[in-house]
Amino acid sequence: MAKAQGPDGSSLSDPDPAVYLALRLAPDHDLRLERRYLERLQDTFRHPYGSAAERPQTGRLALYLLGLRATCPPKSPHRSLVTWLKYHLEEDWTGSRRHGHPLSSFYQYGLGVLALCVHHKQVREEVIRRLLAAQRHGRLGHGSGAVDTEAVVALAFTCLERRRLVGTTLAGELREAAHGASRSMAKAQGPDGVIGNIYSTPWALQVLLATGVCRTEPAFGQAVAALLDNLDAFSTAATMAQALPVLHGRSYLDISSLPCLEERGRSRGQPEWGWPHHRGGGWVSPGLRWLPPDTLTPEDMEFDTQDTAQGPFLTHVLGLEARQEKRNYWQLLKAPDTPLQMGIADYRPQDGETLILRLSEW
């Protein structure tokens, strides 16, 4: 009997490279557990692939190569795996002559291009333009499933442009295509904040983060709030792996810049932001999780309060609400973890001081 497969071509009984990626993109680590999981992945991909039936699907191999880049220090993939991925991107396209799409899927094809880019491997321009043409002509799919595919393709485009792996003209086209994908995702957002469906929303958030649209697009905060409201839907390792990177303000493009020397062992998982702090007459944002380093400025930091007998009570931060029925509240701390003994109306930050807003439970 054939094994059930995920969208990346993986067997559901095999270790999942996407799970390893999610663990590596989180700020807190169990290094022993991660090392053991990586060893399982390496065992899976170590044996030679003698026939087409034995070879991993494009998407699964791409995720594995991304995982190798996310290790500390990064591991170089075996040359044969990179060669095979390049070859399969060519072979995969033969299906377009008959069906108008790769033999696998645009999703897997986009993951393959992204993995090669993150490893700084050259990708033939014709391969890139195949994806660009499909995106321009709306051939990436329809409905919520198309959000995942368009997101993966947009991440690949952004990577190629930023790493300067293409010429100036093509780089401009890829930049416009990626930003166009960001805009279309924001427009497609439902009134509940979901983009596509709840499982597609993390992919859309990766694109909004990678392209920097999150700095000015209200859809970003609304999508994050929707994700937090629906965390119960992410009940398996595979679905949790989709949500975890964006819950820490990261996309797959951050794989190549992970701070290996700063890995920590925190166990708390509540979202938190660094409050911009004042230094020498200017504002500096530390970029603590959730948003890029230059996102938090006094002008962008949207919040709401509610008047109480004890003074103003912080209720919303960037669209996320503290709710009594959920027994949570916005806690203010002085970095790294000292709770403030006064409310937001009374405390005055000192020069060079960093304040943290943490959604905590009571």
Short mmCIF file of N, CA, C and O in Angstrom, two decimals, residues 9 15 25 33 50 59 127 135 138 162-163 167 193 211 219 237 248 273 296 314 327 349 360 362:
data_model
loop_
_atom_site.label_atom_id
_atom_site.label_comp_id
_atom_site.label_asym_id
_atom_site.label_seq_id
_atom_site.Cartn_x
_atom_site.Cartn_y
_atom_site.Cartn_z
N GLY A 9 5.04 16.30 -0.89
CA GLY A 9 5.47 15.01 -1.35
C GLY A 9 6.02 14.11 -0.27
O GLY A 9 6.56 13.04 -0.55
N PRO A 15 10.09 11.81 9.22
CA PRO A 15 10.33 13.11 9.87
C PRO A 15 10.09 14.23 8.87
O PRO A 15 10.40 14.10 7.68
N LEU A 25 13.55 28.31 13.40
CA LEU A 25 13.17 29.72 13.27
C LEU A 25 12.59 30.29 14.56
O LEU A 25 12.43 31.51 14.67
N LEU A 33 17.14 18.07 21.33
CA LEU A 33 16.01 17.55 20.57
C LEU A 33 16.14 17.90 19.09
O LEU A 33 15.89 17.06 18.21
N GLY A 50 18.43 5.59 -6.44
CA GLY A 50 18.77 4.89 -7.67
C GLY A 50 17.68 4.94 -8.72
O GLY A 50 17.95 4.83 -9.90
N GLY A 59 9.40 19.21 -3.41
CA GLY A 59 9.12 20.04 -2.24
C GLY A 59 9.77 19.52 -0.98
O GLY A 59 10.31 20.29 -0.18
N VAL A 127 14.20 28.99 -15.85
CA VAL A 127 13.46 28.35 -14.76
C VAL A 127 12.69 29.41 -13.96
O VAL A 127 11.52 29.23 -13.62
N GLN A 135 2.81 33.25 -12.51
CA GLN A 135 2.25 34.20 -11.54
C GLN A 135 1.53 35.34 -12.25
O GLN A 135 0.44 35.74 -11.85
N GLY A 138 -1.90 34.27 -13.65
CA GLY A 138 -2.86 33.70 -12.72
C GLY A 138 -2.99 32.19 -12.79
O GLY A 138 -4.08 31.65 -12.56
N ARG A 162 16.97 39.81 -3.62
CA ARG A 162 17.81 40.35 -2.54
C ARG A 162 19.22 39.78 -2.57
O ARG A 162 20.17 40.46 -2.20
N ARG A 163 19.36 38.54 -2.98
CA ARG A 163 20.69 37.93 -3.03
C ARG A 163 21.42 38.23 -4.34
O ARG A 163 22.52 37.74 -4.56
N GLY A 167 19.92 39.29 -12.97
CA GLY A 167 20.28 40.59 -13.50
C GLY A 167 19.34 41.69 -13.03
O GLY A 167 18.27 41.44 -12.46
N GLY A 193 -10.19 38.53 9.29
CA GLY A 193 -8.73 38.65 9.30
C GLY A 193 -8.01 37.52 8.60
O GLY A 193 -6.80 37.61 8.38
N THR A 211 8.47 40.96 2.47
CA THR A 211 8.45 42.11 1.57
C THR A 211 8.40 43.44 2.32
O THR A 211 8.47 44.50 1.71
N ALA A 219 -3.63 44.90 7.20
CA ALA A 219 -3.99 43.48 7.06
C ALA A 219 -3.04 42.59 7.86
O ALA A 219 -3.44 41.50 8.30
N ALA A 237 1.75 18.42 14.39
CA ALA A 237 3.10 18.95 14.20
C ALA A 237 3.22 19.68 12.86
O ALA A 237 3.85 20.74 12.77
N HIS A 248 6.74 34.28 15.48
CA HIS A 248 7.97 34.91 15.98
C HIS A 248 8.52 35.91 14.98
O HIS A 248 9.69 36.28 15.03
N TRP A 273 6.48 42.28 22.17
CA TRP A 273 7.11 43.25 21.29
C TRP A 273 8.07 44.11 22.12
O TRP A 273 7.84 44.36 23.30
N LEU A 296 8.91 48.93 14.55
CA LEU A 296 8.29 49.61 15.67
C LEU A 296 8.80 51.03 15.82
O LEU A 296 9.93 51.26 16.19
N LEU A 314 -4.41 48.90 29.10
CA LEU A 314 -4.04 48.61 27.72
C LEU A 314 -4.87 47.44 27.21
O LEU A 314 -4.81 46.33 27.75
N ARG A 327 -8.74 35.40 29.92
CA ARG A 327 -7.84 35.54 31.08
C ARG A 327 -6.43 35.96 30.66
O ARG A 327 -5.43 35.40 31.11
N PRO A 349 10.01 55.99 30.21
CA PRO A 349 11.24 55.27 29.86
C PRO A 349 12.46 56.16 29.97
O PRO A 349 12.41 57.37 29.70
N SER A 360 0.11 38.20 28.36
CA SER A 360 0.28 37.22 29.44
C SER A 360 -1.06 36.75 29.97
O SER A 360 -2.09 37.37 29.76
N TRP A 362 -3.52 35.45 33.30
CA TRP A 362 -3.66 35.65 34.74
C TRP A 362 -4.56 34.57 35.31
O TRP A 362 -5.19 33.82 34.61
#
